[in-house]
Structure formats: C-alpha cells, structure tokens
Amino acid sequence: MSTYCTATVINHKEIVPGVWKMELAAPEIAKTARPGQFIQLYPPDERNLLARPISLSSISKMSVTIVYRVVGKGTKQFSCLQVDDMVHVMGPLGNGFTLLDAGTQNVIVGGGLGIPPLLELAKRLHGNTVVLLGYQDDPFMAEDFQRLGLEVHIASQSGNYGFHGNVLDMLKNITFPVGQIFACGPRQMLQSVSMWAKEHNVPIQVSLEERMACGLGACLGCGVKIQKHGEQDWRYLRVCKDGPVFSGEEVVWNG
Amino acid sequence: MSTYCTATVINHKEIVPGVWKMELAAPEIAKTARPGQFIQLYPPDERNLLARPISLSSISKMSVTIVYRVVGKGTKQFSCLQVDDMVHVMGPLGNGFTLLDAGTQNVIVGGGLGIPPLLELAKRLHGNTVVLLGYQDDPFMAEDFQRLGLEVHIASQSGNYGFHGNVLDMLKNITFPVGQIFACGPRQMLQSVSMWAKEHNVPIQVSLEERMACGLGACLGCGVKIQKHGEQDWRYLRVCKDGPVFSGEEVVWNG
Amino acid sequence: MDSRMETTIAGVTWKNPVTTASGTFGSGREYGELIDLNRLGAITVKGVSEEAWKGNPVPRLAETQSGLLNSIGLQNAGAELFIENDIPFLRQYDTKIIVNICGHTLSQYCAVAERFADCDIDMLELNISCPNVEEGGLSFGTDPHVVERVVKAVRHYVKQPLIVKLSPEVTDITEIARAAVSGGADALSLINTLRGMKIDIHKRKPILANKIGGYSGPGIMPVALRMAYEVCHSVDVPVIGMGGISTFEDALQFIMAGAEAVAVGTANFHNPYATVEIIDGIRQYMKENKISSLEEIRGCID
Amino acid sequence: MDSRMETTIAGVTWKNPVTTASGTFGSGREYGELIDLNRLGAITVKGVSEEAWKGNPVPRLAETQSGLLNSIGLQNAGAELFIENDIPFLRQYDTKIIVNICGHTLSQYCAVAERFADCDIDMLELNISCPNVEEGGLSFGTDPHVVERVVKAVRHYVKQPLIVKLSPEVTDITEIARAAVSGGADALSLINTLRGMKIDIHKRKPILANKIGGYSGPGIMPVALRMAYEVCHSVDVPVIGMGGISTFEDALQFIMAGAEAVAVGTANFHNPYATVEIIDGIRQYMKENKISSLEEIRGCID
Ligand SMILES: Cc1cc2nc3c(=O)[nH]c(=O)nc-3n(C[C@H](O)[C@H](O)[C@H](O)COP(=O)(O)OP(=O)(O)OC[C@H]3O[C@@H](n4cnc5c(N)ncnc54)[C@H](O)[C@@H]3O)c2cc1C
Ligand SMILES: Cc1cc2nc3c(=O)[nH]c(=O)nc-3n(C[C@H](O)[C@H](O)[C@H](O)COP(=O)(O)OP(=O)(O)OC[C@H]3O[C@@H](n4cnc5c(N)ncnc54)[C@H](O)[C@@H]3O)c2cc1C
Ligand SMILES: Cc1cc2nc3c(=O)[nH]c(=O)nc-3n(C[C@H](O)[C@H](O)[C@H](O)COP(=O)(O)O)c2cc1C
Ligand SMILES: Cc1cc2nc3c(=O)[nH]c(=O)nc-3n(C[C@H](O)[C@H](O)[C@H](O)COP(=O)(O)O)c2cc1C
Ligand code: FES
Ligand code: FES
C-alpha cells in the first residue's frame, strides 16, 4: 500500500558537491517500506507537473532517507528545501529487492547514484555480504556501508580513490563463489555486470531507472524491455510497478 | 523612466479583512514616482506570467507603499509575502495626476480600493481639499487622510459607518463651489461622478483600471475608449501609458 | 450520493460528471490504492486494441512547463486479456465503465468494437487519433470523410452508446464533430493530445525516443476549452470535455461552455486525488451558489 | 558585437538570431526605456494595416496557467502614422526593422505592402492569421490555396525580403508552409497564436469580451517547436521560430530543430529583459560548448 502525503524535511545536507541527503518524516511510508523501493517526490514549483522518483536509501520507524544528485529542475528545487519545509510525496513504490534465505555469499554492486538505494538492502541482507562501490571520482556513503561491518571495496574511474577502474573489474577479482548479486547504477554498468552474472550462472537483481509520470503502474510511461524465461518475445514492463528491481537475465539490454 | 527590479518587503499587514498594506524598499522607483502612478508587481508563482498593476498609495524617499485587496491568484500570493521577502516589480508607470496651481477648492473622491491611490495625491495637492470616501461597509485609511488635516467625509453602502449612501450623494451635498475633482474607484462611481462634474462644469481627473500585460504601452491590451475634445470619434488609449489618469469628460463611459 | 450531480449521457446515468481520461488511469486498479473508485462518475480505461500492442520505444515521457509529452504508443495487452482481467475488476465498483478502443485500420477498429459488443461495459469510446496505417499514417481523426466512415463502420458492431473522441489537430473541429455525429456518434469527447516536441540541448536530441509526442496538461486547457465550446455549439449530442483539467474551477469552465461531463487526465499524475477533489469542489460550488442541478449552469456561455 | 552569432535570413544579416514577436513589443519605444534596443538582432513591430484599426472591445487579456490569451484585434494607427513616427525612431538603432502587416481582404494586404515598398525597412512579415472578411471570416492562413494566392499577390508589391507568418491552426502545417513558399515567401515565421478561451466561473462569462483569443506563452511551446521542426524539414527557406520562448534554452531548442532565428513575445511581459537575457544565454552556451558558429548546432535534430 502506498500513500500520497505531505512529509516534513527533518535533515538535509550536501554530502559531496551536488549530492544531497534528505531525511523526511513520513511515518506512513516508513511503516511499510522495503529496500529497493522508491518514492515520488513532487517539485514545489508547480510548473513541474511530474514527481521525481528517488530511491529510499534508508528506512527508520518514522522517517525515510534519500540521497540524490542535482541534475535538473526538480532536484535543484529539492536542494533548496530547508529543514521543516513540507513536500508532497507518494510511496513506498515499486517491488524492492527480493531477500532470499540466509547462508549465501552476497555481492552488492553500486555505481554512482546507484549506491544509496543499496544501503538499506545491505543492512537487511542475510549471509555474507561484500560491497563493491564505483565512483567517477569523489566517493560518498562508503563509510555507511563500512559501519555495517561489511567488506567494502571502492573503485574510481579517475583512479584518485581506491581501485583504478570500475566495479566489473573488482567483481572479476573476487575469489570466493558468488551466491547472488544486487546491483544498481548506470545502465551500462548493470548490463556488463548482468553479462558477467549470466556467464557465471549467478542470479542477479538489478534496479533500473526510467522516466515516470504516474509512478503507480497506470500510464505505461516507464517501459523496460523484459523477456521472461520461457516467453517467445520481450514486452515492455513497468519500472515503477513491475520494478524497479528486475532479474538481470530477463532485461533485454540492447534495445 | 521606469525600472524593473527586485524590491524587498519592509512592512506588510492586513489593515481590514482582505485588504493589505505593503511597503516595498525600492529607491529607484520611489525617486521618480508621482501620485496616481502605479507599479507592476510580479506574482512569485511563475505559472502566473503577468504582473499585477497596483497603484502607489504613498511614496517616501526609499520606499513605496501599496494597499491592495486579495481578489484572485496574484493578490493571494502577495498576501503571503513576509517581511524581507523579495519580489519583482516594475515602475513607476503611467501618467499620474496632474497637479494644477494652488488656490482651488479640490475634492477628492475615492471608493473602496480606489481610495489608497489618492493618499499621496492628497498630501501634495495645493489649495483647499475635501475628501469624500465611500465604502461597502468597513472603512479603512480614512485616518490617513484625517492625519493630513483635511476635511474627510465617509459614506458606507451598508449605513454602518458615516453617511448612509454613496460618494455621489455626498458630492451633491457640498455647498462651496468645487474647483476640481480627483476620483478613483469602481467604474460606475467614476461615471456618475464624471456626469455630475460635466453638468457642473468642473474639471475632473479619474484613475481607471484595465487588465494589463506589458504595463508599458507596448501590447495595447489595456484599452479604454477615449474621445478627445475636437475629435470625431473615440479611439482606444492605453490605461498603462496614456493613463491610468484621464479627464473624466473624455472617457466614453457607455461602451 | 448526491442526485444533484447526476449526469446522463446517451442514456447512461453517471452519479457525477467526472470520469478519467483514457490512458492516464490504467483500468483504475493502481489509483484504487489511493482513492475510492466508487466516487467516480465513470472510469474511462486506457486504449484497448484487438491484439496486444507493444508501444513505442522509451523514453516515452517528457515534462514541459505546465504540461507533459507522452509517446506511449497505445501499449496494451489486447482485448482478450482486458476482458478477462479488467472488466471483472471494474465491475466490483459502483461506477460506469467506458472502454476506449483503438486501431490502425478500419477492420481493426471494427474487430475490437465487435469484441466488446456483448461485454458488460457501459459505454465505448472510439479514439480516432490513431495513425491510419493503410493511408500513409495520418491520423483517422483529421479528415471528416474518414471520420464519418470509421464511425459508421464501428457503429455497426457496437451495442453500447458510442462516444467518439476527437483529435484537436485539425483546422476546424466543428467540421469533424459534425462528421462524427453523422457517422452515428451518441456523444463526443475532446480533446485528445496536441502533438508537441521537446529537445535536450545538452544531448542535442529530442527527449522522446519517438521525437514527437502527445501534449497534455494545463498547458492545453485554453485550446481544449475553446474547442469544447465550439463543438457544444455545433452538434446536438452530449460532449465530454477534457484537456488540462486539474481543479474543479477548470471542470466548471467546461460545463459552462456546454460540456455534459469532464475527464481528468494528466492532473492525476500531479495529484492522485485530483478526481475526487474535483468532484468535491463542484459539489461545494453548487452548495455555495445554491445550484440544485448542473443544468442551471451548463452551457450558460452563449 | 560578436560575429559568431550573426545570422543571415533571406540576404539580411542580423547581429544575432533574436527578434521580438510582433504585437508584444510595440515598435520598441516602450521597452527601449528598460533595455538597449541595439542589442537585438531585429525588431519586429506590431501589425500594421493600410488604415487605422480600432481593435476589439476590452477586456482583451486573460492570464492562463503558463500562458496568455489576447484579443487585441490588431489595433493600430495605420501605415501612414507608422511610417511617419516609428520608422525614424527605429532607424536610430543598429538593429534590423521588420514590419508586420495585416489585412482583412486581399486588396488591403496588397495596399499596405505597396505602402511599405519604398520605405526604409529591412524585411516585411506577412501575418496571414487575419480573418478573411470576404470569405466568411475564416483565417487566410488555413487554406493552402488561399495562402499561395495572398502571398503571390503581396509578393508583387513587396521590395524587401518577405517573411510569411503561419497560423498553427491547421491540420498539416507543412502543407501551408509549402504553399507560402510556392507563393514566393523568402522566409517563414511560426507560430502565431493558437485560439483559446477562459471562463470566469463566478461571473459565468468568458474573460475576454471577444470570448475567444490568441493563446501564447510557454504553454504553446511544445506545439510551436514541433511545428517549427516539421516546417524546417519540409521547405528550403529559412524559418524564424517562436511560440513560448522565454529562456536561451528554449531558443536553442528551436535552433536545433532547424530554425534560423527566433522571436520572443509573451516572455517580454513576464520579464522585460527576456530578449537580452536570451542573447546573452546563447552566447554563454556557445562559449561553454566551444561552438564557433550557430551552424554547428542548427538543425542538428534530424
Ligand atoms: C526508480 C528510480 C529511482 C531513482 N533513485 C534515485 C536516487 O536515489 N538518487 C538520485 O539521485 N536519482 C535517482 N533517480 C533518478 C532521478 O529520478 C532523476 O535524477 C530525477 O528525476 C531528475 O529530475 P530533475 O528534475 O532534476 O531533472 P530534469 O532533467 O529536469 O527532469 C525532467 C524529467 O525527466 C525525468 N528524469 C530525468 N532523469 C531521470 C532519470 N535518471 N530517471 C528517471 N527520470 C528522470 C524527471 O523525473 C523529470 O520528469 C531514480 C530514478 C528512478 C526511476
Ligand atoms: C492602474 C491600476 C491600479 C490598480 N491599483 C490597485 C490598488 O491600488 N489596489 C488594489 O487592490 N487593486 C488595484 N488594482 C486592481 C488590481 O490590479 C487587481 O485587483 C489585481 O490585478 C488582481 O489580481 P489577482 O491575480 O489577485 O486576480 P485574478 O483575477 O486572479 O487575476 C487574473 C488576471 O486579471 C487581472 N485583473 C483582475 N482584476 C483586475 C483589475 N481590477 N484591474 C486590472 N487587472 C485585473 C490580473 O492582473 C491578472 O492578469 C489596480 C489596477 C490597475 C489597472
Ligand atoms: C500517458 C497518456 C496516455 C494516453 N493514452 C490515451 C489512450 O490510450 N487513448 C486515448 O484516447 N487517449 C489517451 N490519452 C489522451 C488523454 O485521454 C486526454 O485526451 C489528454 O491527455 C488530454 O487530457 P489531460 O490534459 O487531462 O491529460 C493519453 C494521455 C496521456 C497523458
Ligand atoms: C498581445 C499580443 C499581440 C500580438 N499581435 C500580433 C500582431 O500584431 N501580428 C502578428 O503577426 N502576431 C501577433 N501576435 C502573435 C505573436 O507575434 C506570436 O506569434 C505569438 O504570441 C507566439 O509567441 P509567444 O508565445 O512568444 O508570445 C501577438 C501576440 C500577443 C501576445
Ligand atoms: S510511471 Fe506510469 S506506469 Fe510507470
Ligand atoms: S498593458 Fe500593454 S499597452 Fe497597456
């Protein structure tokens, strides 16, 4: 069950240049939210009709926390919100990650702004979890994962931080048998990690993005090409309702 | 010369229910403004493209004061402005009242929200000035005129305050010979006062309203039918540029 | 329930004059999580074709100032699955069911109409803005002769009251409206989207994969209202007005222009409670203005 | 001055690709109090007819969400007074002068064109959205045959390069564009306003005395951009794009769609500095993206 309500900003700060972390008091949403779900956040300037989908990064009893990058008009407006300001929000939305039984070797793979949605997942995963985080340059939130006591590896494209390269390279270097993968980040990254997973016969869940209008599954705006096992052909499923988390094998990447 | 600038709200309060008085720090505008001129005030919500024309009620060295009634979307937004908020404004605009030589018997006639624009005029008029103010019910700003030491008469349609009736009735009761009239208020009132003035051969200046887009005289949106002395026919003049103050005799009232 | 808001269109009585605009509300299931579907006068479902349509490539959505571009391309699972899943779902609610149908050829239109002839639905809405694949891809809805022909053909199969939904992309909307009526429309709905475009100046390409999409939302309302007004004054069948309606004030403008009912589309995305707020707003307006039936204000603009 | 922004349209070189939309900027005099008119690539003046036109009754303006309705009715003092007062005023500035002309009959169009033939102006813009009084009042601009005829007739009298300004209220804008070109247009400009309406639900009447007015502003931009794109891909003459342009990003979208230049209209009312901010914004964008001529991005959307 999702709700549409007004949430109050209770914490808001820029964690690295252009990337903001915002905590919203929204008990109704927090109550039922699961890792991998998202909210629709409505820009205060009503010339912008559409809400912006932003993943839940962490979930507490009364509030949810999101981490977002300022890329355009909507996120620019969010970054101007002050503590105690109110904002319209709908959620929790989407399917979230599927948490399997304990005892597996989990690998969490995050790239850039795909990292925040993985934090709540990391908290809740059973079994052993290794976290691979890739950045353009400046890392952020790595310490949040470390604080959970997990093994965290960092890569940066610039080579200024951690491993010089991308998460795929780090994944290839893993020596133990990977049980399952959870990935979120740029499409290119998700595709290459999914290819690797397929080759190695490892189940993988990926969280995808697409432009949204309703966020509820009604408008069919947010299509992603999915070919289910045993189906003849792909069809467009809805990122907002059937996703955002899909099996990496079922996504038709080249299209 | 008018300017387009950002002004700061330095005083703002509701003087009677639904009627607000706002002082704006706008030195550039204050410097050259004359009584009867107006400003264009831009609503903060940018879905409202057009500025709202509001008359200057009083003018000081660094600031201008306006008095407005909340009637729709724009004025509603103005009423939410707080002290220290900024607002876009253009002005001073229009011709303003023409101040003739001293030594006349002036009558100022104001109705409702036509009263505020007459205050600065009242301050600057030479000669003897009588002020007739008409209200639906609740009077406002009468004391501002009284404080200038002028003779002020009040009428209300409801009969709850002052004379029970309208300003025209009060005008008819004036015993001394009226030298000139300055009037602002509902069109119906301006028309009847202009008719009276014509009958009694008294020059009259009226301040008119019309919907505006540019406020500068460029779009011809704000037409008023004017027939100048000696012209064969009426034509549309611009309230924003040729007015808002016109000779009451030249206005084509029935059309 | 409040009989003062009852509205009868082509013999079907809605409890109030508010429905959803096709394609913006699915079949109601999703919005049903947030609002009580029993509140709606009718639910107009997304376009249904004879067979499944895959829809257009993504991105399919672009936000504009006070508007939205979409190029969904009428993705749908086809009439069969719709009849199986959606009609029983909708019938649980006390609201009228309007099925919006589409096709790329005359025979596809007829086939889907026939498919619904014996179904338990209240009205059929014919979307004539689809590209006419047999005749170069121009929309069916732009030529009065084609409009009359397609309406007549479909009419033959339809058993429910038939609403024809007009495309605004024409020189003279009244000509098209008359053609639809003479083809046998029991009611008209308008407007469908205008075609629009938006370009990403940084990527230097259109935002929509399809380049051009249907423009909806508050930005089209002045055009929609003008067209609804023109059509109400040129035909005798009831008109369902839509295009940018977001508030009860907007809805009342259409009713004063002569519309029998209104549909709410893009506004649902901006505010999922839009439909019920509009219904409540109209009721409140009627109360405050002592209006006992919408007839008192309907078409009051001459 | 910055030659990288120079734009040549039908042989006339503007210092930058930004002009004003006819009717929103008078003859520049009033805005000249606030901005430096020398900054503009060209000034397109308000519509001028052979004799004075009184214009429509007031109210003539209605604000809509992100848009404006106007029913000025082309009020103007006639060609003679314009030539006497406005041309000498404009010639003081280093900017091109484009005179927008209008008429209610073919012969009125020809008469006003002839009146300007020997005047010191740079281009003539023919507004074909006027009602054709001799043929039932429908706009000249909606029928390709009429468009070709009126352009050809006017062309005969005109000595300056001739821009034909298209009405968007047609089923297929490219058909009209081709008709204008085959009539002899040296350039096209588009779009003129869409017709729209707004109703005051408290007074229960339209806000405009004229009921219907021309809709402009950001709300029409998606349609304007799509039409500019379509026209740029169907004729070989340069196109001046307009309709809702308020920022340099908006202007660049039209240029990427293929427009040679752009005009800024309603945005002037919202921000009197709009034209110069757009010029500065384009320059800045070119600098940041190392673009040395607008040719590098013009029409980059295929
Ligand atoms: C399920 C989901 C979860 C997401 N989680 C996060 C997150 O946790 N942190 C984060 O920084 N970003 C996240 N995004 C991306 C985020 O939605 C966009 O960055 C944001 O919508 C941009 O809005 P804007 O107004 O600033 O940009 P503009 O470009 O001005 O937006 C214009 C329109 O495009 C849409 N849009 C633009 N980029 C995207 C995008 N990448 N995905 C979807 N819609 C887009 C906007 O929503 C809006 O409708 C997520 C996207 C999805 C689909
Ligand atoms: C020269 C001039 C001076 C004025 N001075 C004052 C004043 O000192 N105090 C005051 O309270 N009011 C004054 N008005 C009226 C004031 O401009 C309107 O009340 C105001 O524009 C309403 O805006 P809104 O957004 O609240 O109403 P809405 O109805 O939402 O406005 C919609 C549109 O209509 C226009 N509009 C609505 N009513 C009027 C009107 N009466 N005159 C002009 N445009 C209108 C608005 O500007 C806007 O463009 C003046 C008007 C003019 C022309
Ligand atoms: C995402 C989306 C999908 C649509 N799908 C359909 C459709 O399937 N059939 C149809 O007739 N109209 C469709 N429309 C048009 C709407 O029903 C409506 O006519 C139009 O959007 C104008 O109304 P609005 O401004 O309230 O949205 C769609 C509109 C949108 C925004
Ligand atoms: C108040 C007003 C007056 C206009 N007068 C004319 C005119 O005289 N001649 C003309 O060709 N177009 C006229 N137009 C149309 C504009 O030139 C322009 O085509 C249209 O407004 C779209 O651009 P915009 O959205 O930037 O305003 C007028 C528009 C407005 C708003
Ligand atoms: S955003 Fe509407 S279906 Fe996904
Ligand atoms: S408002 Fe534009 S001329 Fe007066």
Tab-separated table of N, CA and C in Angstrom, chain A residues 97-104 106 121 124-127 179-182 203-205:
chain	number	residue	atom	x	y	z
A	97	PHE	N	13.886	-5.103	-3.570
A	97	PHE	CA	14.701	-6.305	-3.761
A	97	PHE	C	14.040	-7.505	-3.079
A	98	THR	N	14.274	-8.680	-3.638
A	98	THR	CA	13.792	-9.904	-3.005
A	98	THR	C	14.907	-10.463	-2.125
A	99	LEU	N	14.598	-10.595	-0.837
A	99	LEU	CA	15.612	-11.092	0.097
A	99	LEU	C	15.461	-12.600	0.219
A	100	LEU	N	16.477	-13.315	-0.249
A	100	LEU	CA	16.401	-14.771	-0.185
A	100	LEU	C	16.873	-15.252	1.173
A	101	ASP	N	16.929	-16.559	1.323
A	101	ASP	CA	17.335	-17.140	2.595
A	101	ASP	C	18.767	-16.778	2.950
A	102	ALA	N	19.104	-17.065	4.192
A	102	ALA	CA	20.442	-16.785	4.688
A	102	ALA	C	21.441	-17.748	4.049
A	103	GLY	N	22.701	-17.544	4.388
A	103	GLY	CA	23.698	-18.548	4.016
A	103	GLY	C	24.351	-18.374	2.665
A	104	THR	N	24.011	-17.298	1.939
A	104	THR	CA	24.652	-17.097	0.641
A	104	THR	C	25.815	-16.127	0.748
A	106	ASN	N	26.644	-12.886	-0.725
A	106	ASN	CA	26.024	-11.805	-1.483
A	106	ASN	C	27.075	-10.827	-1.962
A	121	LEU	N	19.280	-2.244	1.839
A	121	LEU	CA	19.423	-3.644	1.460
A	121	LEU	C	20.583	-4.283	2.219
A	124	ARG	N	19.871	-5.307	5.643
A	124	ARG	CA	18.917	-6.383	5.876
A	124	ARG	C	19.323	-7.731	5.290
A	125	LEU	N	20.352	-7.741	4.471
A	125	LEU	CA	20.728	-8.987	3.808
A	125	LEU	C	21.240	-10.008	4.804
A	126	HIS	N	20.805	-11.247	4.606
A	126	HIS	CA	21.361	-12.339	5.413
A	126	HIS	C	22.615	-12.852	4.727
A	127	GLY	N	23.351	-13.669	5.393
A	127	GLY	CA	24.551	-14.267	4.801
A	127	GLY	C	25.723	-13.310	4.824
A	179	GLY	N	27.236	-15.971	-4.567
A	179	GLY	CA	25.919	-16.603	-4.466
A	179	GLY	C	24.829	-15.834	-5.209
A	180	GLN	N	24.778	-14.547	-4.963
A	180	GLN	CA	23.819	-13.710	-5.688
A	180	GLN	C	24.325	-12.272	-5.715
A	181	ILE	N	23.838	-11.527	-6.716
A	181	ILE	CA	24.294	-10.149	-6.897
A	181	ILE	C	23.092	-9.207	-6.848
A	182	PHE	N	23.304	-8.059	-6.222
A	182	PHE	CA	22.326	-6.976	-6.205
A	182	PHE	C	23.018	-5.742	-6.768
A	203	PRO	N	22.551	-15.684	-9.985
A	203	PRO	CA	21.348	-14.855	-10.029
A	203	PRO	C	21.668	-13.397	-9.701
A	204	ILE	N	21.024	-12.509	-10.425
A	204	ILE	CA	21.310	-11.086	-10.201
A	204	ILE	C	20.024	-10.276	-10.224
A	205	GLN	N	19.904	-9.374	-9.266
A	205	GLN	CA	18.783	-8.421	-9.259
A	205	GLN	C	19.340	-7.031	-9.548
